[in-house]
């Protein structure tokens, strides 16, 4: 039975752009006049943003490796579920537990993911932490380099990483 209503045009899902997050993180480190240095809040935000760039790069890699480009509503929903299915702590622990089996660029990414998640927690929740603008800029640079290299890993290896970071064993 048709209602005569037209279906909305299909829109494939798009990931949160990790490179844009890196750029935003760098932008927060530019002091706003009349200040000569970025605020502590801006520095903390830049570190947190560096982590989220890595997180969203992994989420998109997982969806792309397992689903590929969405070409209809069903594959779009599957892509979205894979993307949103990534759990921060599970991903970190699985990347570390399986680090020895990962290709070299994925090992670097796994280490960055762990270290940056720890730095993000420190920046976001530790009132005694006093990160510097230089430290935040370094984390943004490390995140960008590790993400670029990680995304060069073969699709089959990224699919294996996706399964490791998304599923639980019994």
Short mmCIF file of N, CA, C and O in Angstrom, two decimals, residues 58-67 75-87 162-163 165-167:
data_model
loop_
_atom_site.label_atom_id
_atom_site.label_comp_id
_atom_site.label_asym_id
_atom_site.label_seq_id
_atom_site.Cartn_x
_atom_site.Cartn_y
_atom_site.Cartn_z
N UNK A 58 38.66 6.83 15.02
CA UNK A 58 38.49 5.39 15.21
C UNK A 58 37.04 4.97 14.93
O UNK A 58 36.80 3.96 14.26
N UNK A 59 36.08 5.74 15.41
CA UNK A 59 34.67 5.40 15.18
C UNK A 59 34.36 5.37 13.68
O UNK A 59 33.70 4.45 13.19
N UNK A 60 34.85 6.36 12.95
CA UNK A 60 34.60 6.41 11.50
C UNK A 60 35.34 5.28 10.79
O UNK A 60 34.80 4.66 9.86
N UNK A 61 36.58 5.00 11.21
CA UNK A 61 37.33 3.90 10.62
C UNK A 61 36.59 2.58 10.81
O UNK A 61 36.50 1.78 9.88
N UNK A 62 36.07 2.37 12.01
CA UNK A 62 35.33 1.14 12.29
C UNK A 62 34.12 1.01 11.36
O UNK A 62 33.91 -0.05 10.75
N UNK A 63 33.34 2.07 11.24
CA UNK A 63 32.14 2.02 10.40
C UNK A 63 32.52 1.85 8.93
O UNK A 63 31.90 1.05 8.21
N UNK A 64 33.52 2.57 8.50
CA UNK A 64 33.94 2.46 7.09
C UNK A 64 34.51 1.07 6.77
O UNK A 64 34.24 0.52 5.71
N UNK A 65 35.28 0.52 7.70
CA UNK A 65 35.91 -0.79 7.46
C UNK A 65 34.88 -1.92 7.47
O UNK A 65 35.00 -2.87 6.70
N UNK A 66 33.86 -1.82 8.32
CA UNK A 66 32.88 -2.90 8.43
C UNK A 66 31.70 -2.74 7.48
O UNK A 66 31.15 -3.74 7.02
N UNK A 67 31.31 -1.52 7.20
CA UNK A 67 30.12 -1.29 6.38
C UNK A 67 30.48 -0.75 5.00
O UNK A 67 29.88 -1.11 4.00
N UNK A 75 21.99 0.34 5.01
CA UNK A 75 23.43 0.42 5.27
C UNK A 75 23.78 1.70 6.02
O UNK A 75 24.73 1.72 6.80
N UNK A 76 23.01 2.76 5.83
CA UNK A 76 23.24 3.99 6.59
C UNK A 76 22.99 3.75 8.08
O UNK A 76 23.76 4.21 8.94
N UNK A 77 21.94 3.03 8.39
CA UNK A 77 21.64 2.73 9.80
C UNK A 77 22.71 1.82 10.40
O UNK A 77 23.14 2.01 11.54
N UNK A 78 23.17 0.84 9.63
CA UNK A 78 24.24 -0.05 10.11
C UNK A 78 25.53 0.75 10.34
O UNK A 78 26.20 0.56 11.37
N UNK A 79 25.88 1.63 9.42
CA UNK A 79 27.07 2.47 9.56
C UNK A 79 26.97 3.31 10.83
O UNK A 79 27.90 3.38 11.62
N UNK A 80 25.80 3.93 11.03
CA UNK A 80 25.58 4.77 12.22
C UNK A 80 25.72 3.96 13.51
O UNK A 80 26.34 4.41 14.47
N UNK A 81 25.17 2.75 13.53
CA UNK A 81 25.26 1.91 14.74
C UNK A 81 26.70 1.52 15.05
O UNK A 81 27.11 1.49 16.21
N UNK A 82 27.46 1.19 14.02
CA UNK A 82 28.87 0.87 14.23
C UNK A 82 29.60 2.10 14.77
O UNK A 82 30.35 2.02 15.74
N UNK A 83 29.37 3.24 14.14
CA UNK A 83 30.03 4.48 14.56
C UNK A 83 29.72 4.79 16.03
O UNK A 83 30.61 5.07 16.82
N UNK A 84 28.44 4.73 16.39
CA UNK A 84 28.02 5.06 17.75
C UNK A 84 28.30 3.95 18.76
O UNK A 84 28.22 4.17 19.96
N UNK A 85 28.63 2.75 18.28
CA UNK A 85 28.84 1.62 19.17
C UNK A 85 30.17 1.62 19.90
O UNK A 85 30.40 0.79 20.78
N UNK A 86 31.05 2.53 19.56
CA UNK A 86 32.38 2.56 20.16
C UNK A 86 32.31 3.07 21.60
O UNK A 86 31.76 4.14 21.87
N UNK A 87 32.85 2.28 22.52
CA UNK A 87 32.91 2.64 23.94
C UNK A 87 34.34 3.05 24.27
O UNK A 87 35.28 2.31 23.96
N UNK A 162 38.31 -2.88 14.29
CA UNK A 162 36.92 -2.52 14.59
C UNK A 162 36.25 -3.61 15.42
O UNK A 162 35.58 -3.32 16.42
N UNK A 163 36.42 -4.84 15.01
CA UNK A 163 35.80 -5.95 15.75
C UNK A 163 36.36 -6.03 17.16
O UNK A 163 35.62 -6.22 18.13
N UNK A 165 37.56 -3.57 18.97
CA UNK A 165 37.14 -2.44 19.80
C UNK A 165 35.63 -2.37 20.00
O UNK A 165 35.17 -1.62 20.88
N UNK A 166 34.86 -3.13 19.23
CA UNK A 166 33.41 -3.05 19.33
C UNK A 166 32.75 -4.23 20.03
O UNK A 166 31.63 -4.09 20.54
N UNK A 167 33.40 -5.38 20.02
CA UNK A 167 32.73 -6.57 20.56
C UNK A 167 33.37 -7.00 21.88
O UNK A 167 34.51 -6.70 22.17
#
